[in-house]
PDB file of C-alpha atoms in Angstrom:
ATOM      1  CA  UNK A 144      -7.746   7.274  15.404  1.00  0.00           C
ATOM      2  CA  UNK A 145      -4.551   5.714  16.725  1.00  0.00           C
ATOM      3  CA  UNK A 146      -1.655   8.079  15.984  1.00  0.00           C
ATOM      4  CA  UNK A 147       2.036   7.176  16.168  1.00  0.00           C
ATOM      5  CA  UNK A 148       4.615   9.994  16.139  1.00  0.00           C
ATOM      6  CA  UNK A 149       8.019   9.095  14.679  1.00  0.00           C
ATOM      7  CA  UNK A 150       9.386  12.508  15.755  1.00  0.00           C
ATOM      8  CA  UNK A 151      11.951  14.408  13.746  1.00  0.00           C
ATOM      9  CA  UNK A 152      13.617  12.640  10.841  1.00  0.00           C
ATOM     10  CA  UNK A 153      16.819  13.953   9.278  1.00  0.00           C
ATOM     11  CA  UNK A 154      17.469  11.671   6.331  1.00  0.00           C
ATOM     12  CA  UNK A 155      15.325  10.407   3.486  1.00  0.00           C
ATOM     13  CA  UNK A 156      12.339   8.141   4.168  1.00  0.00           C
ATOM     14  CA  UNK A 157      11.500   5.023   2.167  1.00  0.00           C
ATOM     15  CA  UNK A 158       7.735   4.452   1.826  1.00  0.00           C
ATOM     16  CA  UNK A 159       5.909   1.537   0.261  1.00  0.00           C
ATOM     17  CA  UNK A 160       2.457  -0.011   0.380  1.00  0.00           C
ATOM     18  CA  UNK A 161       0.730  -3.266  -0.221  1.00  0.00           C
ATOM     19  CA  UNK A 162       3.079  -6.202   0.093  1.00  0.00           C
ATOM     20  CA  UNK A 163      -0.159  -8.094  -0.590  1.00  0.00           C
ATOM     21  CA  UNK A 164       1.129 -11.477   0.721  1.00  0.00           C
ATOM     22  CA  UNK A 165       3.860 -11.339  -1.925  1.00  0.00           C
ATOM     23  CA  UNK A 166       6.863 -12.528   0.092  1.00  0.00           C
ATOM     24  CA  UNK A 167       9.242 -12.368  -2.879  1.00  0.00           C
ATOM     25  CA  UNK A 168       8.514  -8.654  -3.367  1.00  0.00           C
ATOM     26  CA  UNK A 169       8.670  -7.906   0.372  1.00  0.00           C
ATOM     27  CA  UNK A 170      12.064  -9.544   0.712  1.00  0.00           C
ATOM     28  CA  UNK A 171      13.334  -7.687  -2.327  1.00  0.00           C
ATOM     29  CA  UNK A 172      12.123  -4.415  -0.743  1.00  0.00           C
ATOM     30  CA  UNK A 173      13.891  -5.253   2.489  1.00  0.00           C
ATOM     31  CA  UNK A 174      17.078  -6.136   0.626  1.00  0.00           C
ATOM     32  CA  UNK A 175      17.016  -2.855  -1.284  1.00  0.00           C
ATOM     33  CA  UNK A 176      16.506  -0.888   1.901  1.00  0.00           C
ATOM     34  CA  UNK A 177      19.454  -2.654   3.488  1.00  0.00           C
ATOM     35  CA  UNK A 178      21.640  -2.103   0.407  1.00  0.00           C
ATOM     36  CA  UNK A 179      20.820   1.629   0.433  1.00  0.00           C
ATOM     37  CA  UNK A 180      21.382   1.964   4.204  1.00  0.00           C
ATOM     38  CA  UNK A 181      17.818   2.751   5.253  1.00  0.00           C
ATOM     39  CA  UNK A 182      17.494   1.750   8.906  1.00  0.00           C
ATOM     40  CA  UNK A 183      14.171   0.492  10.230  1.00  0.00           C
ATOM     41  CA  UNK A 184      13.210   3.939  11.539  1.00  0.00           C
ATOM     42  CA  UNK A 185      13.530   5.339   8.010  1.00  0.00           C
ATOM     43  CA  UNK A 186      11.163   2.902   6.358  1.00  0.00           C
ATOM     44  CA  UNK A 187       7.350   2.935   6.554  1.00  0.00           C
ATOM     45  CA  UNK A 188       4.630   0.809   5.047  1.00  0.00           C
ATOM     46  CA  UNK A 189       1.216   2.242   4.158  1.00  0.00           C
ATOM     47  CA  UNK A 190      -0.607  -1.005   4.977  1.00  0.00           C
ATOM     48  CA  UNK A 191      -2.227  -4.075   3.390  1.00  0.00           C
ATOM     49  CA  UNK A 192       0.615  -6.394   4.177  1.00  0.00           C
ATOM     50  CA  UNK A 193      -1.778  -9.280   3.471  1.00  0.00           C
ATOM     51  CA  UNK A 194      -4.009  -9.465   0.393  1.00  0.00           C
ATOM     52  CA  UNK A 195      -3.918 -11.115  -3.067  1.00  0.00           C
ATOM     53  CA  UNK A 196      -0.821 -13.301  -2.804  1.00  0.00           C
ATOM     54  CA  UNK A 197      -0.107 -16.722  -1.392  1.00  0.00           C
ATOM     55  CA  UNK A 198       2.169 -16.085   1.638  1.00  0.00           C
ATOM     56  CA  UNK A 199       0.198 -14.058   4.194  1.00  0.00           C
ATOM     57  CA  UNK A 200       1.718 -15.506   7.362  1.00  0.00           C
ATOM     58  CA  UNK A 201       5.253 -15.335   5.943  1.00  0.00           C
ATOM     59  CA  UNK A 202       4.757 -11.680   5.038  1.00  0.00           C
ATOM     60  CA  UNK A 203       3.631 -10.729   8.533  1.00  0.00           C
ATOM     61  CA  UNK A 204       6.591 -12.665   9.959  1.00  0.00           C
ATOM     62  CA  UNK A 205       8.943 -10.783   7.629  1.00  0.00           C
ATOM     63  CA  UNK A 206       7.463  -7.438   8.671  1.00  0.00           C
ATOM     64  CA  UNK A 207       7.817  -8.321  12.361  1.00  0.00           C
ATOM     65  CA  UNK A 208      11.427  -9.349  11.887  1.00  0.00           C
ATOM     66  CA  UNK A 209      12.173  -6.169   9.986  1.00  0.00           C
ATOM     67  CA  UNK A 210      10.596  -4.035  12.744  1.00  0.00           C
ATOM     68  CA  UNK A 211       9.546  -1.100  10.539  1.00  0.00           C
ATOM     69  CA  UNK A 212       6.469   1.059  11.158  1.00  0.00           C
ATOM     70  CA  UNK A 213       3.278  -0.037   9.329  1.00  0.00           C
ATOM     71  CA  UNK A 214      -0.023   1.815   9.285  1.00  0.00           C
ATOM     72  CA  UNK A 215      -3.241  -0.148   9.426  1.00  0.00           C
ATOM     73  CA  UNK A 216      -4.760  -0.776   6.004  1.00  0.00           C
ATOM     74  CA  UNK A 217      -8.276  -2.034   5.488  1.00  0.00           C
ATOM     75  CA  UNK A 218      -6.926  -5.610   5.320  1.00  0.00           C
ATOM     76  CA  UNK A 219      -5.187  -5.287   8.680  1.00  0.00           C
ATOM     77  CA  UNK A 220      -8.380  -3.961  10.263  1.00  0.00           C
ATOM     78  CA  UNK A 221     -10.639  -6.563   8.742  1.00  0.00           C
ATOM     79  CA  UNK A 222      -8.365  -9.556   9.337  1.00  0.00           C
ATOM     80  CA  UNK A 223      -7.598  -8.468  12.908  1.00  0.00           C
ATOM     81  CA  UNK A 224     -11.362  -8.394  13.569  1.00  0.00           C
ATOM     82  CA  UNK A 225     -12.020 -11.714  11.802  1.00  0.00           C
ATOM     83  CA  UNK A 226     -14.385  -9.999   9.422  1.00  0.00           C
ATOM     84  CA  UNK A 227     -15.845 -11.911   6.463  1.00  0.00           C
ATOM     85  CA  UNK A 228     -14.665  -9.480   3.751  1.00  0.00           C
ATOM     86  CA  UNK A 229     -11.622  -7.370   2.963  1.00  0.00           C
ATOM     87  CA  UNK A 230     -13.334  -3.969   3.315  1.00  0.00           C
ATOM     88  CA  UNK A 231     -11.462  -2.789   0.196  1.00  0.00           C
ATOM     89  CA  UNK A 232     -14.138  -0.358  -0.903  1.00  0.00           C
ATOM     90  CA  UNK A 233     -15.008  -2.245  -4.074  1.00  0.00           C
ATOM     91  CA  UNK A 234     -18.479  -1.668  -5.532  1.00  0.00           C
ATOM     92  CA  UNK A 235     -20.850  -4.469  -4.540  1.00  0.00           C
ATOM     93  CA  UNK A 236     -21.313  -6.878  -7.436  1.00  0.00           C
ATOM     94  CA  UNK A 237     -18.224  -5.658  -9.293  1.00  0.00           C
ATOM     95  CA  UNK A 238     -15.578  -8.100 -10.566  1.00  0.00           C
ATOM     96  CA  UNK A 239     -13.064  -6.776  -8.002  1.00  0.00           C
ATOM     97  CA  UNK A 240     -15.651  -7.507  -5.301  1.00  0.00           C
ATOM     98  CA  UNK A 241     -16.231 -11.048  -6.590  1.00  0.00           C
ATOM     99  CA  UNK A 242     -12.520 -11.831  -6.916  1.00  0.00           C
ATOM    100  CA  UNK A 243     -11.769 -10.540  -3.421  1.00  0.00           C
ATOM    101  CA  UNK A 244     -13.790 -13.345  -1.870  1.00  0.00           C
ATOM    102  CA  UNK A 245     -11.256 -15.922  -3.030  1.00  0.00           C
ATOM    103  CA  UNK A 246      -8.004 -14.381  -1.835  1.00  0.00           C
ATOM    104  CA  UNK A 247      -9.544 -12.952   1.349  1.00  0.00           C
ATOM    105  CA  UNK A 248     -10.967 -16.276   2.496  1.00  0.00           C
ATOM    106  CA  UNK A 249      -7.559 -17.899   1.822  1.00  0.00           C
ATOM    107  CA  UNK A 250      -5.806 -15.265   3.906  1.00  0.00           C
ATOM    108  CA  UNK A 251      -8.458 -15.365   6.660  1.00  0.00           C
ATOM    109  CA  UNK A 252      -8.209 -19.148   6.906  1.00  0.00           C
ATOM    110  CA  UNK A 253      -4.387 -19.078   6.911  1.00  0.00           C
ATOM    111  CA  UNK A 254      -3.682 -16.448   9.566  1.00  0.00           C
ATOM    112  CA  UNK A 255      -3.331 -17.266  13.265  1.00  0.00           C
ATOM    113  CA  UNK A 256      -3.936 -15.091  16.280  1.00  0.00           C
ATOM    114  CA  UNK A 257      -0.226 -14.170  16.255  1.00  0.00           C
ATOM    115  CA  UNK A 258      -0.575 -12.344  12.926  1.00  0.00           C
ATOM    116  CA  UNK A 259      -3.967 -10.812  13.832  1.00  0.00           C
ATOM    117  CA  UNK A 260      -2.580  -9.460  17.082  1.00  0.00           C
ATOM    118  CA  UNK A 261       0.249  -7.724  15.196  1.00  0.00           C
ATOM    119  CA  UNK A 262      -2.257  -6.253  12.734  1.00  0.00           C
ATOM    120  CA  UNK A 263      -4.512  -4.981  15.539  1.00  0.00           C
ATOM    121  CA  UNK A 264      -1.578  -2.996  16.974  1.00  0.00           C
ATOM    122  CA  UNK A 265      -0.868  -1.075  13.734  1.00  0.00           C
ATOM    123  CA  UNK A 266      -1.586   2.691  14.031  1.00  0.00           C
ATOM    124  CA  UNK A 267      -4.107   4.465  11.825  1.00  0.00           C
ATOM    125  CA  UNK A 268      -1.861   7.473  11.250  1.00  0.00           C
ATOM    126  CA  UNK A 269       1.859   8.033  11.494  1.00  0.00           C
ATOM    127  CA  UNK A 270       3.323  11.530  11.900  1.00  0.00           C
ATOM    128  CA  UNK A 271       6.893  12.702  11.382  1.00  0.00           C
ATOM    129  CA  UNK A 272       8.653  16.015  10.772  1.00  0.00           C
ATOM    130  CA  UNK A 273      11.347  16.268   8.108  1.00  0.00           C
ATOM    131  CA  UNK A 274      12.918  19.349   6.542  1.00  0.00           C
ATOM    132  CA  UNK A 275      10.646  21.532   8.685  1.00  0.00           C
ATOM    133  CA  UNK A 276       7.533  19.925   7.117  1.00  0.00           C
ATOM    134  CA  UNK A 277       4.918  17.847   8.862  1.00  0.00           C
ATOM    135  CA  UNK A 278       4.281  14.543   7.082  1.00  0.00           C
ATOM    136  CA  UNK A 279       1.266  12.254   7.673  1.00  0.00           C
ATOM    137  CA  UNK A 280       1.241   8.609   6.628  1.00  0.00           C
ATOM    138  CA  UNK A 281      -2.116   6.837   6.205  1.00  0.00           C
ATOM    139  CA  UNK A 282      -3.607   4.049   4.139  1.00  0.00           C
ATOM    140  CA  UNK A 283      -6.427   5.430   1.956  1.00  0.00           C
ATOM    141  CA  UNK A 284      -7.955   8.539   3.478  1.00  0.00           C
ATOM    142  CA  UNK A 285      -8.893  10.144   6.740  1.00  0.00           C
ATOM    143  CA  UNK A 286     -12.568   9.855   5.881  1.00  0.00           C
ATOM    144  CA  UNK A 287     -12.316   6.125   5.249  1.00  0.00           C
ATOM    145  CA  UNK A 288      -9.365   3.718   5.417  1.00  0.00           C
ATOM    146  CA  UNK A 289     -10.406   2.333   1.994  1.00  0.00           C
ATOM    147  CA  UNK A 290     -10.910   5.699   0.322  1.00  0.00           C
ATOM    148  CA  UNK A 291      -9.744   5.633  -3.305  1.00  0.00           C
ATOM    149  CA  UNK A 292      -7.868   8.765  -4.364  1.00  0.00           C
ATOM    150  CA  UNK A 293      -6.292   8.941  -7.832  1.00  0.00           C
ATOM    151  CA  UNK A 294      -4.055  11.425  -9.642  1.00  0.00           C
ATOM    152  CA  UNK A 295      -7.126  13.028 -11.243  1.00  0.00           C
ATOM    153  CA  UNK A 296      -9.563  12.872  -8.297  1.00  0.00           C
ATOM    154  CA  UNK A 297     -11.342  16.229  -7.667  1.00  0.00           C
ATOM    155  CA  UNK A 298      -9.526  18.876  -5.684  1.00  0.00           C
ATOM    156  CA  UNK A 299     -12.474  18.829  -3.301  1.00  0.00           C
ATOM    157  CA  UNK A 300     -11.794  15.204  -2.407  1.00  0.00           C
ATOM    158  CA  UNK A 301      -8.216  15.961  -1.392  1.00  0.00           C
ATOM    159  CA  UNK A 302      -9.256  19.141   0.410  1.00  0.00           C
ATOM    160  CA  UNK A 303     -11.762  17.177   2.493  1.00  0.00           C
ATOM    161  CA  UNK A 304      -9.122  14.652   3.499  1.00  0.00           C
ATOM    162  CA  UNK A 305      -6.600  17.326   4.438  1.00  0.00           C
ATOM    163  CA  UNK A 306      -9.172  19.223   6.493  1.00  0.00           C
ATOM    164  CA  UNK A 307     -10.064  16.055   8.407  1.00  0.00           C
ATOM    165  CA  UNK A 308      -6.428  15.301   9.088  1.00  0.00           C
ATOM    166  CA  UNK A 309      -5.756  18.807  10.338  1.00  0.00           C
ATOM    167  CA  UNK A 310      -8.789  18.544  12.613  1.00  0.00           C
ATOM    168  CA  UNK A 311      -7.673  15.193  14.044  1.00  0.00           C
ATOM    169  CA  UNK A 312      -4.077  16.298  14.527  1.00  0.00           C
ATOM    170  CA  UNK A 313      -4.866  19.821  15.684  1.00  0.00           C
ATOM    171  CA  UNK A 314      -2.555  21.605  13.276  1.00  0.00           C
ATOM    172  CA  UNK A 315      -1.386  22.074   9.694  1.00  0.00           C
ATOM    173  CA  UNK A 316      -0.274  19.240   7.375  1.00  0.00           C
ATOM    174  CA  UNK A 317       2.424  19.809   4.757  1.00  0.00           C
ATOM    175  CA  UNK A 318       2.602  16.378   3.088  1.00  0.00           C
ATOM    176  CA  UNK A 319       0.558  13.156   3.034  1.00  0.00           C
ATOM    177  CA  UNK A 320       1.980   9.739   2.116  1.00  0.00           C
ATOM    178  CA  UNK A 321      -0.747   7.252   1.199  1.00  0.00           C
ATOM    179  CA  UNK A 322      -1.339   3.887  -0.418  1.00  0.00           C
ATOM    180  CA  UNK A 323      -4.459   1.728  -1.071  1.00  0.00           C
ATOM    181  CA  UNK A 324      -5.189   2.518  -4.708  1.00  0.00           C
ATOM    182  CA  UNK A 325      -2.114   0.646  -5.970  1.00  0.00           C
ATOM    183  CA  UNK A 326      -1.137   3.326  -8.494  1.00  0.00           C
ATOM    184  CA  UNK A 327       1.589   5.789  -7.485  1.00  0.00           C
ATOM    185  CA  UNK A 328       1.318   9.542  -8.103  1.00  0.00           C
ATOM    186  CA  UNK A 329       2.324  12.870  -6.664  1.00  0.00           C
ATOM    187  CA  UNK A 330       0.032  15.878  -6.673  1.00  0.00           C
ATOM    188  CA  UNK A 331       0.161  19.322  -5.088  1.00  0.00           C
ATOM    189  CA  UNK A 332      -3.371  20.023  -4.051  1.00  0.00           C
ATOM    190  CA  UNK A 333      -5.185  21.900  -1.283  1.00  0.00           C
ATOM    191  CA  UNK A 334      -1.860  23.356  -0.200  1.00  0.00           C
ATOM    192  CA  UNK A 335      -0.444  19.887   0.508  1.00  0.00           C
ATOM    193  CA  UNK A 336       1.911  17.542  -1.276  1.00  0.00           C
ATOM    194  CA  UNK A 337      -0.112  14.297  -1.626  1.00  0.00           C
ATOM    195  CA  UNK A 338       2.165  11.317  -2.427  1.00  0.00           C
ATOM    196  CA  UNK A 339       0.860   7.869  -3.218  1.00  0.00           C
ATOM    197  CA  UNK A 340       3.907   5.663  -2.706  1.00  0.00           C
ATOM    198  CA  UNK A 341       2.472   2.795  -4.754  1.00  0.00           C
ATOM    199  CA  UNK A 342       2.455  -0.874  -3.739  1.00  0.00           C
ATOM    200  CA  UNK A 343       5.124  -3.558  -3.994  1.00  0.00           C
ATOM    201  CA  UNK A 344       2.997  -6.682  -4.110  1.00  0.00           C
ATOM    202  CA  UNK A 345       1.213  -6.024  -7.446  1.00  0.00           C
ATOM    203  CA  UNK A 346       2.147  -4.031 -10.580  1.00  0.00           C
ATOM    204  CA  UNK A 347       0.619  -0.616 -11.116  1.00  0.00           C
ATOM    205  CA  UNK A 348      -1.584  -1.743 -14.037  1.00  0.00           C
ATOM    206  CA  UNK A 349       0.959  -0.443 -16.531  1.00  0.00           C
ATOM    207  CA  UNK A 350       2.038  -3.532 -18.471  1.00  0.00           C
ATOM    208  CA  UNK A 351       5.273  -4.229 -16.561  1.00  0.00           C
ATOM    209  CA  UNK A 352       5.844  -6.642 -13.687  1.00  0.00           C
ATOM    210  CA  UNK A 353       7.926  -4.082 -11.760  1.00  0.00           C
ATOM    211  CA  UNK A 354       6.170  -2.672  -8.715  1.00  0.00           C
ATOM    212  CA  UNK A 355       6.541   0.738  -7.059  1.00  0.00           C
ATOM    213  CA  UNK A 356       7.763   2.521  -3.951  1.00  0.00           C
ATOM    214  CA  UNK A 357       8.853   6.055  -3.056  1.00  0.00           C
ATOM    215  CA  UNK A 358      11.760   7.844  -1.398  1.00  0.00           C
ATOM    216  CA  UNK A 359      10.913  11.171   0.231  1.00  0.00           C
ATOM    217  CA  UNK A 360      13.787  13.607   0.813  1.00  0.00           C
ATOM    218  CA  UNK A 361      14.124  16.294   3.481  1.00  0.00           C
ATOM    219  CA  UNK A 362      14.118  19.015   0.775  1.00  0.00           C
ATOM    220  CA  UNK A 363      10.713  17.895  -0.471  1.00  0.00           C
ATOM    221  CA  UNK A 364      11.910  15.936  -3.515  1.00  0.00           C
ATOM    222  CA  UNK A 365      10.224  12.599  -4.142  1.00  0.00           C
ATOM    223  CA  UNK A 366      11.731   9.695  -6.090  1.00  0.00           C
ATOM    224  CA  UNK A 367       9.056   7.330  -7.325  1.00  0.00           C
ATOM    225  CA  UNK A 368      10.911   4.186  -8.140  1.00  0.00           C
ATOM    226  CA  UNK A 369      10.504   0.650  -9.503  1.00  0.00           C
ATOM    227  CA  UNK A 370      11.085  -2.513  -7.473  1.00  0.00           C
ATOM    228  CA  UNK A 371      12.346  -5.514  -9.469  1.00  0.00           C
ATOM    229  CA  UNK A 372      11.916  -8.931  -7.858  1.00  0.00           C
ATOM    230  CA  UNK A 373      11.306 -12.586  -8.867  1.00  0.00           C
ATOM    231  CA  UNK A 374       7.752 -12.180 -10.129  1.00  0.00           C
ATOM    232  CA  UNK A 375       7.827 -15.644 -11.796  1.00  0.00           C
ATOM    233  CA  UNK A 376       8.491 -17.325  -8.439  1.00  0.00           C
ATOM    234  CA  UNK A 377       5.656 -15.347  -6.792  1.00  0.00           C
ATOM    235  CA  UNK A 378       3.335 -16.339  -9.657  1.00  0.00           C
ATOM    236  CA  UNK A 379       4.310 -20.003  -9.394  1.00  0.00           C
ATOM    237  CA  UNK A 380       3.649 -20.026  -5.641  1.00  0.00           C
ATOM    238  CA  UNK A 381       0.189 -18.584  -6.146  1.00  0.00           C
ATOM    239  CA  UNK A 382      -0.590 -21.284  -8.723  1.00  0.00           C
ATOM    240  CA  UNK A 383       0.676 -23.984  -6.363  1.00  0.00           C
ATOM    241  CA  UNK A 384      -1.744 -22.684  -3.713  1.00  0.00           C
ATOM    242  CA  UNK A 385      -4.699 -22.529  -6.112  1.00  0.00           C
ATOM    243  CA  UNK A 386      -4.908 -18.705  -6.189  1.00  0.00           C
ATOM    244  CA  UNK A 387      -5.595 -18.495  -9.909  1.00  0.00           C
ATOM    245  CA  UNK A 388      -8.307 -15.867 -10.182  1.00  0.00           C
ATOM    246  CA  UNK A 389      -6.224 -13.556 -12.365  1.00  0.00           C
ATOM    247  CA  UNK A 390      -3.958 -11.790  -9.894  1.00  0.00           C
ATOM    248  CA  UNK A 391      -1.325 -14.449 -10.486  1.00  0.00           C
ATOM    249  CA  UNK A 392      -1.080 -13.544 -14.151  1.00  0.00           C
ATOM    250  CA  UNK A 393      -1.083  -9.831 -13.266  1.00  0.00           C
ATOM    251  CA  UNK A 394       2.255 -10.360 -11.531  1.00  0.00           C
ATOM    252  CA  UNK A 395       3.774 -11.207 -14.927  1.00  0.00           C
ATOM    253  CA  UNK A 396       1.699  -9.201 -17.372  1.00  0.00           C
ATOM    254  CA  UNK A 397       1.479  -6.042 -15.325  1.00  0.00           C
ATOM    255  CA  UNK A 398      -2.278  -5.787 -16.005  1.00  0.00           C
ATOM    256  CA  UNK A 399      -4.921  -6.239 -13.317  1.00  0.00           C
ATOM    257  CA  UNK A 400      -7.687  -8.810 -13.970  1.00  0.00           C
ATOM    258  CA  UNK A 401     -10.320  -6.064 -13.607  1.00  0.00           C
ATOM    259  CA  UNK A 402     -10.408  -2.345 -14.250  1.00  0.00           C
ATOM    260  CA  UNK A 403     -13.761  -1.606 -12.635  1.00  0.00           C
ATOM    261  CA  UNK A 404     -12.251   0.276  -9.693  1.00  0.00           C
ATOM    262  CA  UNK A 405     -10.032   2.441 -11.918  1.00  0.00           C
ATOM    263  CA  UNK A 406     -10.820   5.913 -13.214  1.00  0.00           C
ATOM    264  CA  UNK A 407     -11.249   6.029 -16.967  1.00  0.00           C
ATOM    265  CA  UNK A 408      -7.866   7.741 -17.397  1.00  0.00           C
ATOM    266  CA  UNK A 409      -6.064   4.675 -16.103  1.00  0.00           C
ATOM    267  CA  UNK A 410      -7.919   2.027 -18.062  1.00  0.00           C
ATOM    268  CA  UNK A 411      -6.316   0.212 -20.989  1.00  0.00           C
ATOM    269  CA  UNK A 412      -9.327   1.121 -23.098  1.00  0.00           C
ATOM    270  CA  UNK A 413     -10.120   4.594 -21.859  1.00  0.00           C
ATOM    271  CA  UNK A 414     -13.763   5.274 -21.441  1.00  0.00           C
ATOM    272  CA  UNK A 415     -14.621   1.563 -21.179  1.00  0.00           C
ATOM    273  CA  UNK A 416     -17.932   0.885 -19.519  1.00  0.00           C
ATOM    274  CA  UNK A 417     -17.848   0.189 -15.782  1.00  0.00           C
TER     275      UNK A 417
END
């Protein structure tokens, strides 16, 4: 694993995941960070800069201009390698799997070697110390970049990930900041504070177009916050580019076009068949 050490941080850290090729959301996130005086060393992205939306090259360009640290998500790894699928961890034959073919091929056809080279340089893990606690930032999990962990995943699943991180890093871990699943949560498990910062490029399947990010404080407090941006403009740009598989309407409705990746507790009709 490629590990990047940010060293000791003294002020709060802003963490967000999944811009997902949604330039309107990414620019809103950057504007908020500027307004709240977060410098580029105090902001970190958990990966998947490029995914469902219609402005993949523009999002990479915005990230490069901003100059913040970004861990490698499955999309960075797959697109950098020129792979033929997103590597998102969707079940073969599921609706999520079928829908991914459309947006991934669009992104793969759009990106140039400039963007792929930037993606290939993203670290797998980022480490920093704040408030005397060792924080690790990753995309999905240590066992797999596209590992799905939810608020109600088994304790054993988190314990396995923490043990692998401690083995890789050669020492204890106090907090993990992750992304990938798209739904923010915070859970104290296996002796570690596991924080999913959420994603900014797509709503958290909660019926509102607002997306999510997190601010982590030196005293251990975590603010899980909403990001408001021009979702209508992002939707209209997707339509103009022909990306109308359902994720465009999710930007406005707040509901994903498929629930087959979600645990039953997060589905609109709980207990619905997979």
